[in-house]
Short mmCIF file of C-alpha atoms and ligand atoms in Angstrom, two decimals:
data_model
loop_
_atom_site.label_atom_id
_atom_site.label_comp_id
_atom_site.label_asym_id
_atom_site.label_seq_id
_atom_site.Cartn_x
_atom_site.Cartn_y
_atom_site.Cartn_z
CA MET A 1 4.42 -25.16 -28.27
CA MET A 2 3.91 -24.88 -24.56
CA ARG A 3 0.61 -24.04 -23.09
CA ARG A 4 0.05 -20.72 -21.52
CA ASN A 5 -0.20 -21.92 -18.01
CA GLU A 6 3.04 -23.92 -18.11
CA LEU A 7 4.77 -21.06 -19.71
CA ALA A 8 3.60 -18.46 -17.28
CA GLY A 9 4.28 -20.46 -14.27
CA PRO A 10 3.18 -19.20 -10.96
CA PHE A 11 2.52 -15.77 -12.43
CA GLN A 12 -0.40 -16.89 -14.38
CA VAL A 13 -2.02 -18.79 -11.49
CA ASN A 14 -1.62 -16.22 -8.91
CA SER A 15 -5.28 -15.28 -8.79
CA GLN A 16 -4.69 -11.87 -7.17
CA ARG A 17 -3.06 -10.25 -10.26
CA PRO A 18 -5.76 -10.28 -12.87
CA PRO A 19 -7.53 -8.20 -14.10
CA GLY A 20 -4.60 -5.90 -14.04
CA PHE A 21 -1.81 -7.97 -15.41
CA VAL A 22 -2.23 -10.87 -17.75
CA LEU A 23 -0.19 -12.67 -20.33
CA ARG A 24 -1.78 -12.69 -23.79
CA GLU A 25 -0.83 -14.84 -26.77
CA ARG A 26 0.72 -12.90 -29.73
CA GLY A 27 1.51 -15.47 -32.41
CA GLN A 28 4.10 -17.98 -31.02
CA ASP A 29 4.72 -15.72 -28.01
CA PHE A 30 3.12 -14.38 -24.96
CA VAL A 31 3.17 -10.69 -23.99
CA LEU A 32 2.35 -9.16 -20.58
CA HIS A 33 -0.50 -6.77 -20.82
CA CYS A 34 -1.93 -4.26 -18.30
CA GLU A 35 -5.60 -4.51 -19.18
CA ASP A 36 -5.72 -4.10 -22.93
CA ILE A 37 -2.35 -2.53 -23.46
CA PRO A 38 0.85 -4.51 -24.20
CA LEU A 39 3.57 -3.40 -21.88
CA PRO A 40 6.21 -3.09 -24.72
CA LYS A 41 3.98 -0.31 -26.25
CA LEU A 42 4.08 1.67 -22.93
CA ALA A 43 7.85 1.23 -22.62
CA GLU A 44 8.24 2.50 -26.14
CA ARG A 45 6.03 5.46 -25.63
CA TYR A 46 6.96 6.49 -22.09
CA GLY A 47 10.42 4.94 -21.42
CA THR A 48 11.61 2.87 -18.53
CA PRO A 49 11.75 2.50 -15.60
CA LEU A 50 7.97 3.08 -15.56
CA TYR A 51 5.22 2.44 -12.99
CA VAL A 52 2.19 0.97 -14.58
CA TYR A 53 -1.19 0.63 -12.70
CA SER A 54 -4.57 -0.96 -13.55
CA ALA A 55 -7.38 1.28 -12.60
CA THR A 56 -9.81 -1.73 -13.05
CA ALA A 57 -7.84 -3.76 -10.61
CA ILE A 58 -7.77 -0.96 -8.04
CA ARG A 59 -11.56 -0.53 -8.43
CA GLU A 60 -12.26 -4.14 -8.15
CA ARG A 61 -10.11 -4.68 -5.11
CA LEU A 62 -11.85 -1.81 -3.33
CA ALA A 63 -15.22 -3.27 -4.40
CA THR A 64 -14.12 -6.66 -2.95
CA PHE A 65 -13.36 -5.06 0.35
CA ASN A 66 -16.74 -3.28 0.41
CA HIS A 67 -18.46 -6.60 -0.47
CA ALA A 68 -16.76 -8.53 2.24
CA PHE A 69 -17.98 -6.01 4.77
CA ARG A 70 -21.41 -5.43 3.34
CA ARG A 71 -23.16 -6.69 6.40
CA VAL A 72 -21.71 -4.14 8.83
CA ARG A 73 -21.74 -0.37 8.71
CA HIS A 74 -18.28 0.47 7.52
CA THR A 75 -16.10 2.92 5.69
CA ILE A 76 -12.88 2.06 3.86
CA CYS A 77 -10.31 4.73 4.46
CA TYR A 78 -7.57 3.82 1.99
CA SER A 79 -4.15 4.37 3.48
CA VAL A 80 -2.61 7.11 1.41
CA LYS A 81 0.93 6.29 2.29
CA ALA A 82 0.84 3.05 0.26
CA ASN A 83 0.42 4.99 -3.05
CA SER A 84 -0.32 8.64 -2.83
CA ASN A 85 -0.65 9.62 -6.48
CA ILE A 86 -3.51 12.11 -6.68
CA ASN A 87 -5.07 10.46 -9.61
CA ILE A 88 -5.31 7.11 -7.81
CA LEU A 89 -6.78 8.90 -4.79
CA ARG A 90 -9.32 10.52 -7.11
CA LEU A 91 -10.23 7.20 -8.55
CA LEU A 92 -10.79 5.86 -5.16
CA ALA A 93 -12.66 8.91 -3.88
CA ARG A 94 -15.13 8.65 -6.88
CA GLN A 95 -15.98 5.16 -5.55
CA GLY A 96 -16.90 6.65 -2.25
CA CYS A 97 -13.71 5.71 -0.54
CA GLY A 98 -12.41 7.55 2.52
CA PHE A 99 -8.73 8.04 3.38
CA ASP A 100 -6.25 7.40 6.23
CA VAL A 101 -3.55 10.10 6.27
CA VAL A 102 -0.45 10.22 8.30
CA SER A 103 0.82 13.80 7.45
CA GLY A 104 -0.43 17.25 6.53
CA GLY A 105 1.00 16.57 3.02
CA GLU A 106 -1.13 13.54 2.64
CA LEU A 107 -4.12 15.43 3.75
CA GLU A 108 -3.44 18.18 1.11
CA ARG A 109 -3.25 15.36 -1.53
CA VAL A 110 -6.56 14.10 -0.51
CA LEU A 111 -8.13 17.49 -0.55
CA VAL A 112 -6.78 18.15 -4.06
CA ALA A 113 -8.10 14.76 -5.13
CA GLY A 114 -11.61 15.67 -3.90
CA ARG A 115 -12.58 18.18 -1.37
CA SER A 116 -15.66 16.36 -0.37
CA ALA A 117 -13.53 13.40 0.70
CA ALA A 118 -12.48 15.30 3.85
CA SER A 119 -15.51 14.05 5.77
CA LYS A 120 -14.17 10.49 5.37
CA VAL A 121 -10.59 11.26 6.48
CA VAL A 122 -8.97 9.77 9.56
CA PHE A 123 -5.59 11.25 10.66
CA SER A 124 -3.13 8.62 12.12
CA GLY A 125 0.45 9.03 13.14
CA VAL A 126 2.61 9.30 16.16
CA GLY A 127 3.99 12.79 15.63
CA LYS A 128 1.35 15.11 14.34
CA SER A 129 2.50 18.69 14.47
CA ARG A 130 0.23 21.65 15.53
CA ASP A 131 0.23 22.84 11.87
CA GLU A 132 -0.92 19.48 10.67
CA ILE A 133 -3.59 19.23 13.48
CA THR A 134 -4.87 22.68 12.66
CA ALA A 135 -5.06 21.97 8.91
CA ALA A 136 -6.99 18.75 9.66
CA LEU A 137 -9.44 20.56 11.93
CA LYS A 138 -10.06 23.25 9.34
CA ALA A 139 -10.74 20.48 6.76
CA ARG A 140 -13.32 19.01 9.16
CA ILE A 141 -11.93 15.54 8.95
CA LEU A 142 -13.89 12.64 10.48
CA LEU A 143 -11.53 11.45 13.15
CA PHE A 144 -8.11 11.99 14.89
CA ASN A 145 -6.47 8.76 15.91
CA VAL A 146 -4.52 10.08 18.93
CA GLU A 147 -1.34 8.27 20.03
CA SER A 148 -0.34 9.88 23.36
CA GLU A 149 -1.46 11.94 26.29
CA SER A 150 0.72 14.93 25.06
CA GLU A 151 -0.89 14.79 21.57
CA LEU A 152 -4.33 14.76 23.16
CA ARG A 153 -3.62 18.03 24.98
CA VAL A 154 -2.23 19.60 21.83
CA LEU A 155 -5.26 18.55 19.81
CA ALA A 156 -7.56 20.07 22.52
CA GLU A 157 -5.66 23.35 22.43
CA CYS A 158 -5.67 23.54 18.69
CA ALA A 159 -9.37 22.89 18.57
CA LYS A 160 -10.03 25.39 21.31
CA ARG A 161 -8.25 28.06 19.47
CA LEU A 162 -10.45 27.38 16.38
CA ARG A 163 -13.50 27.06 18.55
CA MET A 164 -14.09 23.62 17.23
CA VAL A 165 -14.60 20.18 18.64
CA ALA A 166 -12.31 17.43 17.52
CA ARG A 167 -13.62 13.86 17.22
CA VAL A 168 -11.07 11.41 18.79
CA ALA A 169 -10.26 7.83 18.95
CA LEU A 170 -7.22 6.62 20.92
CA ARG A 171 -4.86 4.30 19.04
CA VAL A 172 -4.48 1.48 21.48
CA ASN A 173 -1.50 -0.79 21.42
CA PRO A 174 -2.89 -4.22 21.93
CA ASP A 175 0.42 -6.00 22.61
CA VAL A 176 -0.28 -8.61 19.83
CA ALA A 177 2.53 -10.09 17.84
CA ALA A 178 2.04 -10.23 13.96
CA ASP A 179 4.26 -12.37 11.85
CA THR A 180 5.69 -9.85 9.55
CA HIS A 181 8.90 -7.85 8.98
CA PRO A 182 10.03 -6.27 12.28
CA TYR A 183 10.15 -2.75 10.55
CA ILE A 184 6.38 -2.93 9.76
CA SER A 185 5.17 -4.69 12.91
CA THR A 186 3.60 -2.05 15.16
CA GLY A 187 1.32 -3.78 17.71
CA LEU A 188 3.68 -4.69 20.44
CA ARG A 189 4.35 -2.79 23.74
CA LYS A 190 8.01 -2.10 22.62
CA HIS A 191 6.87 -0.25 19.58
CA LYS A 192 6.47 3.52 19.46
CA PHE A 193 2.83 3.27 18.33
CA GLY A 194 -0.42 3.88 20.22
CA VAL A 195 -1.13 3.93 23.94
CA PRO A 196 -0.98 0.83 26.07
CA ILE A 197 -4.46 -0.68 26.08
CA ASN A 198 -4.42 -0.71 29.87
CA SER A 199 -3.69 2.91 30.29
CA ALA A 200 -6.28 3.91 27.66
CA ARG A 201 -9.16 4.32 30.22
CA THR A 202 -7.30 7.13 31.90
CA LEU A 203 -6.84 8.96 28.65
CA TYR A 204 -10.43 8.45 27.60
CA ALA A 205 -11.42 10.07 30.84
CA GLU A 206 -9.14 12.95 30.22
CA ALA A 207 -10.49 13.36 26.69
CA ALA A 208 -14.13 13.28 27.94
CA GLY A 209 -13.27 16.10 30.35
CA SER A 210 -12.24 18.36 27.55
CA ARG A 211 -14.90 20.64 25.90
CA SER A 212 -12.83 20.77 22.74
CA LEU A 213 -12.71 16.93 22.34
CA LYS A 214 -15.41 14.46 21.54
CA VAL A 215 -14.68 10.86 22.28
CA ALA A 216 -15.87 8.90 19.27
CA GLY A 217 -13.99 5.69 18.97
CA VAL A 218 -11.20 3.24 19.41
CA SER A 219 -8.52 2.52 16.88
CA VAL A 220 -5.87 -0.13 16.47
CA HIS A 221 -3.32 -0.93 13.67
CA ILE A 222 -0.98 -3.83 14.36
CA GLY A 223 1.31 -3.80 11.24
CA SER A 224 1.59 -4.39 7.61
CA GLN A 225 1.83 -7.35 5.33
CA ILE A 226 0.07 -9.71 7.78
CA THR A 227 -1.25 -12.67 5.91
CA ASP A 228 -2.79 -14.58 8.83
CA ALA A 229 -6.17 -13.51 10.21
CA ALA A 230 -5.40 -14.67 13.82
CA PRO A 231 -3.51 -11.63 14.98
CA PHE A 232 -6.23 -9.36 13.66
CA ALA A 233 -9.00 -11.31 15.57
CA GLU A 234 -6.90 -11.20 18.71
CA ALA A 235 -6.21 -7.47 18.67
CA ILE A 236 -9.89 -6.68 17.88
CA ALA A 237 -11.05 -9.09 20.72
CA ARG A 238 -9.09 -6.87 23.10
CA VAL A 239 -10.47 -3.75 21.48
CA ALA A 240 -13.99 -5.19 21.94
CA ASP A 241 -13.36 -5.68 25.74
CA LEU A 242 -12.14 -2.18 25.94
CA ILE A 243 -15.23 -0.83 24.12
CA ARG A 244 -17.53 -2.67 26.72
CA GLU A 245 -15.57 -1.17 29.50
CA LEU A 246 -15.51 2.32 28.06
CA ARG A 247 -19.26 2.18 27.36
CA SER A 248 -19.94 1.14 30.82
CA ASN A 249 -18.05 4.20 31.95
CA GLY A 250 -20.32 6.41 29.93
CA HIS A 251 -18.15 6.99 26.90
CA LYS A 252 -19.86 7.05 23.47
CA ILE A 253 -17.93 4.78 21.18
CA ASP A 254 -19.40 4.93 17.74
CA TYR A 255 -16.26 4.10 15.62
CA VAL A 256 -13.81 1.30 15.65
CA ASP A 257 -10.94 1.80 13.40
CA VAL A 258 -9.29 -1.55 12.79
CA GLY A 259 -6.31 -0.11 10.81
CA GLY A 260 -4.84 -1.75 7.69
CA GLY A 261 -2.22 -4.33 7.34
CA LEU A 262 -3.83 -7.16 5.34
CA GLY A 263 -0.84 -8.71 3.26
CA ILE A 264 -0.80 -9.77 -0.25
CA ASP A 265 0.81 -12.76 -1.96
CA TYR A 266 4.24 -11.56 -3.28
CA GLN A 267 5.31 -15.21 -3.65
CA GLU A 268 2.91 -18.02 -3.36
CA PRO A 269 -0.46 -17.92 -4.83
CA ARG A 270 -3.01 -18.45 -2.04
CA LEU A 271 -6.71 -17.90 -1.89
CA LYS A 272 -8.60 -15.97 -4.46
CA PHE A 273 -8.77 -12.34 -3.31
CA PRO A 274 -12.53 -12.40 -2.47
CA ASP A 275 -12.15 -15.36 -0.39
CA TYR A 276 -9.14 -14.01 1.32
CA VAL A 277 -10.79 -10.77 2.18
CA ALA A 278 -13.94 -12.63 3.29
CA LYS A 279 -11.76 -14.52 5.86
CA TYR A 280 -10.16 -11.34 6.96
CA ALA A 281 -13.69 -9.72 7.30
CA GLN A 282 -14.88 -12.54 9.47
CA ALA A 283 -11.82 -12.30 11.79
CA VAL A 284 -12.47 -8.61 12.13
CA THR A 285 -16.21 -8.45 12.65
CA LYS A 286 -16.67 -11.51 14.80
CA PRO A 287 -15.20 -10.02 17.95
CA LEU A 288 -17.34 -6.88 17.44
CA ARG A 289 -20.65 -8.64 16.94
CA GLY A 290 -23.42 -7.00 18.92
CA LEU A 291 -21.50 -3.76 19.63
CA LYS A 292 -23.21 -1.86 16.87
CA VAL A 293 -20.13 0.10 15.85
CA HIS A 294 -19.29 1.85 12.60
CA LEU A 295 -16.22 0.05 11.31
CA LEU A 296 -13.40 2.03 9.72
CA LEU A 297 -10.91 0.06 7.70
CA GLU A 298 -7.60 1.36 6.45
CA PRO A 299 -6.22 -1.01 3.83
CA GLY A 300 -3.34 0.22 1.61
CA ARG A 301 -1.23 -2.48 0.32
CA SER A 302 -4.05 -4.91 -0.36
CA ILE A 303 -5.85 -2.32 -2.57
CA VAL A 304 -2.99 -1.19 -4.77
CA GLY A 305 -0.17 -3.61 -4.37
CA PRO A 306 -0.92 -6.22 -7.06
CA ALA A 307 -2.48 -3.43 -9.29
CA GLY A 308 0.91 -2.01 -10.05
CA THR A 309 4.12 -3.05 -11.88
CA LEU A 310 7.49 -1.53 -12.28
CA LEU A 311 8.59 -1.91 -15.83
CA THR A 312 12.33 -2.01 -16.49
CA SER A 313 14.79 -2.64 -19.32
CA VAL A 314 17.87 -4.90 -19.13
CA LEU A 315 20.84 -2.55 -19.67
CA TYR A 316 23.57 -5.29 -19.55
CA ARG A 317 24.20 -8.79 -19.05
CA LYS A 318 27.31 -9.46 -16.86
CA GLU A 319 29.10 -12.37 -15.47
CA ASN A 320 31.59 -12.27 -12.56
CA ASP A 321 33.32 -15.56 -11.77
CA GLY A 322 30.38 -17.66 -12.90
CA LYS A 323 27.78 -15.46 -11.26
CA HIS A 324 25.29 -13.94 -13.63
CA PHE A 325 23.90 -10.45 -13.24
CA LEU A 326 21.10 -8.66 -15.10
CA VAL A 327 21.71 -4.95 -14.71
CA VAL A 328 18.38 -3.12 -15.28
CA ASP A 329 17.53 0.53 -15.53
CA ALA A 330 15.36 0.53 -12.44
CA ALA A 331 17.14 0.71 -9.00
CA MET A 332 16.58 0.81 -5.29
CA ASN A 333 15.68 4.44 -5.46
CA ASP A 334 12.67 3.50 -7.68
CA LEU A 335 11.59 0.45 -5.54
CA ILE A 336 13.37 0.09 -2.19
CA ARG A 337 11.35 -2.88 -0.83
CA PRO A 338 13.88 -5.55 -1.61
CA ALA A 339 16.73 -3.48 -0.12
CA LEU A 340 14.82 -2.21 2.85
CA TYR A 341 12.91 -5.32 3.97
CA GLY A 342 14.55 -8.16 1.92
CA ALA A 343 11.26 -8.29 0.16
CA TYR A 344 10.45 -10.76 -2.66
CA HIS A 345 8.94 -9.50 -5.91
CA GLU A 346 8.06 -11.75 -8.74
CA ILE A 347 10.01 -10.69 -11.86
CA VAL A 348 8.79 -11.88 -15.30
CA PRO A 349 10.06 -11.18 -18.86
CA VAL A 350 7.44 -8.98 -20.52
CA VAL A 351 7.75 -11.04 -23.70
CA GLN A 352 7.96 -14.81 -23.28
CA PHE A 353 8.87 -16.74 -26.28
CA GLY A 354 7.33 -20.08 -26.67
CA ASP A 355 10.36 -21.82 -27.89
CA LEU A 356 12.69 -20.30 -25.38
CA ALA A 357 10.55 -20.85 -22.40
CA ALA A 358 12.47 -23.80 -21.20
CA LYS A 359 15.82 -22.06 -21.19
CA LYS A 360 16.26 -20.85 -17.67
CA GLU A 361 19.21 -19.30 -15.84
CA THR A 362 19.95 -18.20 -12.30
CA VAL A 363 20.62 -14.55 -12.05
CA ASP A 364 20.86 -11.54 -9.72
CA VAL A 365 18.68 -8.70 -10.92
CA VAL A 366 20.38 -5.49 -9.87
CA GLY A 367 20.17 -1.75 -10.49
CA PRO A 368 22.78 0.87 -11.28
CA VAL A 369 22.90 2.44 -7.84
CA CYS A 370 26.31 2.27 -6.06
CA GLU A 371 25.28 0.09 -3.18
CA SER A 372 25.35 -3.82 -2.95
CA GLY A 373 21.86 -3.46 -1.43
CA ASP A 374 20.63 -2.33 -4.91
CA PHE A 375 19.03 -5.49 -6.00
CA PHE A 376 15.62 -6.82 -6.95
CA ALA A 377 16.31 -10.45 -6.85
CA ARG A 378 19.18 -12.75 -5.90
CA ASP A 379 19.87 -16.24 -7.34
CA ARG A 380 16.55 -16.15 -9.04
CA GLU A 381 15.69 -18.53 -11.77
CA LEU A 382 14.36 -16.61 -14.72
CA SER A 383 13.94 -17.40 -18.44
CA ARG A 384 16.89 -16.13 -20.38
CA VAL A 385 16.49 -12.45 -21.46
CA GLU A 386 18.86 -10.31 -23.62
CA GLU A 387 20.06 -6.85 -23.31
CA GLY A 388 17.22 -4.46 -24.26
CA ASP A 389 14.53 -6.81 -23.18
CA LEU A 390 11.77 -5.76 -20.73
CA LEU A 391 11.20 -7.23 -17.27
CA ALA A 392 8.19 -6.60 -15.10
CA ILE A 393 8.64 -6.35 -11.37
CA LEU A 394 5.26 -7.34 -10.10
CA ASP A 395 3.16 -6.35 -7.16
CA ALA A 396 4.87 -2.92 -7.05
CA GLY A 397 1.80 -0.71 -6.69
CA ALA A 398 2.16 -0.30 -2.94
CA TYR A 399 5.17 1.24 -1.16
CA GLY A 400 6.85 1.44 -4.57
CA MET A 401 6.67 4.94 -5.91
CA ALA A 402 5.58 6.15 -2.45
CA LEU A 403 9.05 5.32 -1.11
CA ALA A 404 10.99 6.26 -4.16
CA SER A 405 13.84 8.73 -3.80
CA ASN A 406 16.20 10.63 -5.98
CA TYR A 407 19.33 8.80 -4.60
CA ASN A 408 22.29 8.99 -6.97
CA THR A 409 20.48 11.99 -8.57
CA ARG A 410 18.12 9.68 -10.43
CA PRO A 411 14.77 11.14 -11.62
CA ARG A 412 11.86 9.08 -10.35
CA PRO A 413 9.94 7.11 -12.90
CA ALA A 414 6.78 8.31 -14.65
CA GLU A 415 3.53 6.70 -13.62
CA ILE A 416 0.80 5.46 -15.96
CA LEU A 417 -2.73 4.53 -15.15
CA ILE A 418 -4.39 2.03 -17.47
CA ARG A 419 -8.13 1.71 -18.02
CA GLY A 420 -9.01 -0.83 -20.76
CA LYS A 421 -7.47 0.46 -23.90
CA SER A 422 -6.54 3.91 -22.46
CA ALA A 423 -3.33 4.98 -20.90
CA LYS A 424 -2.92 8.16 -18.79
CA VAL A 425 0.26 9.75 -17.59
CA ILE A 426 -0.56 10.29 -13.92
CA ARG A 427 2.94 11.54 -13.13
CA ARG A 428 5.41 12.58 -15.63
CA ARG A 429 9.04 11.62 -15.39
CA GLU A 430 11.15 14.01 -13.39
CA LYS A 431 13.83 16.06 -15.15
CA VAL A 432 17.35 15.99 -13.62
CA ARG A 433 17.32 19.73 -13.44
CA GLU A 434 14.32 19.55 -11.14
CA LEU A 435 16.33 17.51 -8.67
CA TYR A 436 18.84 20.27 -8.06
CA SER A 437 16.93 23.45 -8.99
CA ALA A 438 16.12 24.17 -5.18
CA GLU A 439 19.91 24.35 -4.61
CA LEU A 440 20.67 27.06 -7.18
C1 LIG B 1 0.59 1.90 7.07
C2 LIG B 1 -0.76 1.98 7.72
C3 LIG B 1 -1.80 1.44 7.15
C4 LIG B 1 -1.84 0.62 5.87
O1 LIG B 1 -1.18 -0.51 5.99
P1 LIG B 1 -1.24 -1.57 4.78
O2 LIG B 1 -0.35 -2.65 5.26
O3 LIG B 1 -0.70 -0.89 3.58
O4 LIG B 1 -2.65 -2.00 4.69
C5 LIG B 1 -3.05 1.63 7.81
N1 LIG B 1 -3.20 2.35 8.96
C6 LIG B 1 -2.05 2.86 9.55
C7 LIG B 1 -2.21 3.70 10.80
C8 LIG B 1 -0.79 2.70 9.03
O5 LIG B 1 0.18 3.31 9.65
#
């Protein structure tokens, strides 16, 4: 019989996935577990496709972040858009986490998860409406990350009407390239985000001139799924220069919001997560040394990504002119990352038989949606699985359910949160009727 590590291949050695997802021996076989629960049991009880999250993994990843930044004053403001399930927000809020929201809807989710979290909310986004701004003012959030001169004026008007003072940071665009997918790179001049760092000083002067605004910080966010520390260091070095200049002009800069964007290992195992985050922390904090700022961090993907899996069943095996397909019951509407970004997700059979481990085949893993873009893997070498078997699409905790849709009138999956031996339905599966009831 093969040893566990050989059998599990890269999955087992990717040190970012445990404690959430591990293979455990069951007789001759190995079964993928989320914490202490075998995934086949969840599939049986709740059906597939199914999102499964590990509460322990989420908590540990947040703790890892906090530990890496322990030497500086900081607040983690989890980026709600990565996974906005209220139960996950509540879990994070209980650990003292703050939140980065990009809409009034996300703010409402945070307030439902825990009213007291409002004091640790930052509001980002290039197109905040007056209603959203007003709601955020009423909730007394920590900070508005303002992205344009017009928004600054609207924020001042809304605050004035409520006789309140809004704390503001300007989101500056540092014109730094990050090696990531073009759709999720945000820190270049050509992008719609932020204000050019060179025109920021004029806007800070304008903000300081308003009695309804209080200049409180600088913010920057250069993109997502960035696995190299250098662009972060470069962007923050530019921000540090700006802070020195703003302070010398009399502005009070207490907060530096360094955004999110730390990538995860979808493919190749790299450093252990604590070492990886420590490196990131060093890149972020070094340029700010001596400035005595309160750091705000907005990680999303790196907190929840590896803590979630999309569990799916093989509906059909199919061969077209020598090409092999596994048609599964999950589709691009459930997890759009492969279709949208050409993203890679590791896919593993949930039950791995000792004696069949060597039997590999090259397949496309595809969903039932009527688009050729509806795939999870192309020409992927997988251990042979049969119709009815379960596959786990790994690292699906971030931008999975959050980006899910009802395309093809497909109900979105249920979501289950695991803690040790306990499983909690944190979102029940939608019913088809709910998908069209607003049309009747
Ligand atoms: C998307 C986003 C984040 C989170 O990015 P991750 O890559 O998930 O860490 C943080 N801040 C802002 C402003 C964002 O738009």
